[in-house]
Structures are given as C-alpha cells and as structure tokens.
Short mmCIF file of C-alpha atoms in Angstrom, two decimals:
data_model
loop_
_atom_site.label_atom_id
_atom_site.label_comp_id
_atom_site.label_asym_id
_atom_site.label_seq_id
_atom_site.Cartn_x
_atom_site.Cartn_y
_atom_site.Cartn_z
CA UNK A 4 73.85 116.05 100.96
CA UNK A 5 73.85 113.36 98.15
CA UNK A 6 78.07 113.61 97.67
CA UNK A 7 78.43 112.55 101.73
CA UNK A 8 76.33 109.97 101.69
CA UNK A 9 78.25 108.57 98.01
CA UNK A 10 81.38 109.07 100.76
CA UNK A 11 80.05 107.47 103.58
CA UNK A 12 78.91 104.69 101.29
CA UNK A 13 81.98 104.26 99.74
CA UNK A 14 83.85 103.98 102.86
CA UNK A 15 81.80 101.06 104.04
CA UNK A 16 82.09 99.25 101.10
CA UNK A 17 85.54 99.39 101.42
CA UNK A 18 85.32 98.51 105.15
CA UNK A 19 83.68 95.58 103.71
CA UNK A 20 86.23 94.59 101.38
CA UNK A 21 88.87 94.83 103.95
CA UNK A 22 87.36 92.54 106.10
CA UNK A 23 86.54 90.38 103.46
CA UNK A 24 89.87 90.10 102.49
CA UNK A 25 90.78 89.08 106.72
CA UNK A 26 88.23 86.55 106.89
CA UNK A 27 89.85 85.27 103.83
CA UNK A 28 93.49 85.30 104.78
CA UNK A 29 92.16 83.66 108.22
CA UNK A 30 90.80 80.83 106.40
CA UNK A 31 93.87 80.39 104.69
CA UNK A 32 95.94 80.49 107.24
CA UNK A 33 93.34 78.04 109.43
CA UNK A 34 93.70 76.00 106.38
CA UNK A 35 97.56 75.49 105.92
CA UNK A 36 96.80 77.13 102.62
CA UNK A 37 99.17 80.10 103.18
CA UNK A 38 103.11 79.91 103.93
CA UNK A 39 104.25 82.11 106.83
CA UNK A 40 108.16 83.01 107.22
CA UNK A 41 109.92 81.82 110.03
CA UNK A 42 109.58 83.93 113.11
CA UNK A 43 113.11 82.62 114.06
CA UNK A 44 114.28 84.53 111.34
CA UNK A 45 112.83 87.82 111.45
CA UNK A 46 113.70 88.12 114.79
CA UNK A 47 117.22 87.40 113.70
CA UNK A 48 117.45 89.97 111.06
CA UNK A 49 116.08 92.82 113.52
CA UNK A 50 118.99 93.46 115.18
CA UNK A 51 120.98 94.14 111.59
CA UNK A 52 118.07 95.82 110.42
CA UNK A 53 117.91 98.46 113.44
CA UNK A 54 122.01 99.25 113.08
CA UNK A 55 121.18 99.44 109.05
CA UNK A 56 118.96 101.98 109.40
CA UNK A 57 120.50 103.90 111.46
CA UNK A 58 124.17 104.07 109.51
CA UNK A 59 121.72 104.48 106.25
CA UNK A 60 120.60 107.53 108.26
CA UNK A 61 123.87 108.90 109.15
CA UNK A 62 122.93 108.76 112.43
CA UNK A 63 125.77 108.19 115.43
CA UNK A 64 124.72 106.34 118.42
CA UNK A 65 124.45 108.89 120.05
CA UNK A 66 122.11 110.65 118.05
CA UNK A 67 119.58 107.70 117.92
CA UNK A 68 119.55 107.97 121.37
CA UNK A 69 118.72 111.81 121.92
CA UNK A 70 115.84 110.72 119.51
CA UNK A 71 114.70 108.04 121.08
CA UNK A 72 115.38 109.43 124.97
CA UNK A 73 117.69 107.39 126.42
CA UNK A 74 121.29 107.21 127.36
CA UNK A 75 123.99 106.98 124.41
CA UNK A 76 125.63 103.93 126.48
CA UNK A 77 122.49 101.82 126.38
CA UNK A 78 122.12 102.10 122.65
CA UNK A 79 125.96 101.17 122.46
CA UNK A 80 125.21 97.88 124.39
CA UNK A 81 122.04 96.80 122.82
CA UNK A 82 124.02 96.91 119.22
CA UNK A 83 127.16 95.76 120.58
CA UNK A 84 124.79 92.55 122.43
CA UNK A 85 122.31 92.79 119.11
CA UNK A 86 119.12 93.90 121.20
CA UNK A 87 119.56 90.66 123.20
CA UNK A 88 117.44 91.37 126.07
CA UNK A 89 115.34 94.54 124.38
CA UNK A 90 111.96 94.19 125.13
CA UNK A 91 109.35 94.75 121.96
CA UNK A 92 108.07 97.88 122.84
CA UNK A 93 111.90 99.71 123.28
CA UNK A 94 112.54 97.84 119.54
CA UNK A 95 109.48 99.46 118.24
CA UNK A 96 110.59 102.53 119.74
CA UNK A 97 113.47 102.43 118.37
CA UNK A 98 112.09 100.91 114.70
CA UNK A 99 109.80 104.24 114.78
CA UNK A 100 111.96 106.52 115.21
CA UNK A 101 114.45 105.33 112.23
CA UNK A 102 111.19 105.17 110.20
CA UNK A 103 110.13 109.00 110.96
CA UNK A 104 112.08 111.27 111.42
CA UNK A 105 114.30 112.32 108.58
CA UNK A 106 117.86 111.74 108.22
CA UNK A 107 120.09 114.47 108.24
CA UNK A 108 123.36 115.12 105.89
CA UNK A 109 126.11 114.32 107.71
CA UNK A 110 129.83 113.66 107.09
CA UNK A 111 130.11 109.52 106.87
CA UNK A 112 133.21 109.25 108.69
CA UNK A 113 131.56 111.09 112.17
CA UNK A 114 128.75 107.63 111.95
CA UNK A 115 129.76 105.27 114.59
#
C-alpha cells in the first residue's frame, strides 16, 4: 500500500540524515573542529555519579546489589574504593540498573 511505502521512505530518509549528521561530526572531529571533554574527568565523576544515583533512589547497598546480582559486600567495597578496579561492563551494569528500574519510597534514614 501507498501509506507503507510513505513509511518506509520516510525511515530512510531519516537513516540518511543520521548518517549525514556522523560523517559530519567525524569530519569535525578529524578536523580539530570539535572540543571533546576530558576522559580523565568523566571517569572521575563516575564513581560519585553511581553512589548519587543510588541515594537519589533510596536505594541501600544492599538493595543495588539484589538488583544487580551480586553480593552486598562487593558493592560496599567498590564505593568505599570508588569502583577502583571495576571493569566497564560491571559499571554499565551497574549504571543500567540505576537508570531502569524505578525507585521505590523508602524511609531516608534506612539509605546507607
């Protein structure tokens, strides 16, 4: 029908535009055109970021970790050491799991 190919159309135009838009911000990149932020300091603010979340979320430690599956004690020690020696993937675990799931109402004073 005439409406799925205005769709399909549509969606590769916009395909299109998208990689425009990459090509683009390669070239400016390539270029020196475009200022990045220092990788130094996002890595930095991760660690703050992670134990933010998770107080925002009125969350205890030990509910993080019976989200995430793992042991209370190792979330204790990679805030207390400020993910030190977390790999990427357990800090994107852990990052996706503060961003999904919902927080749930709980009294501030039992948030560790």
């Amino acid at each position: 029908p005439e409406w799925l190919l205005e769709e399909e159309k549509f969606g590769i135009e916009q395909q299109i535009k998208q990689l425009e838009k990459d090509v683009q911000d390669y070239n400016d990149l390539a270029a020196g055109k475009k200022k990045l932020p220092s990788p130094t300091l996002i890595v930095a603010q991760i660690p703050d970021l992670l134990v933010s979340c998770r107080i925002a979320k009125h969350w205890t430690q030990k509910e993080l970790a019976e989200r995430v599956g793992m042991p209370e004690n190792q979330i204790q020690r990679y805030e207390s050491q400020n993910y030190a020696s977390v790999s990427l993937n357990v800090i994107n675990r852990i990052a996706t799991v503060l961003q999904n799931e919902d927080s749930e109402e709980r009294h501030p004073a039992s948030v560790q």
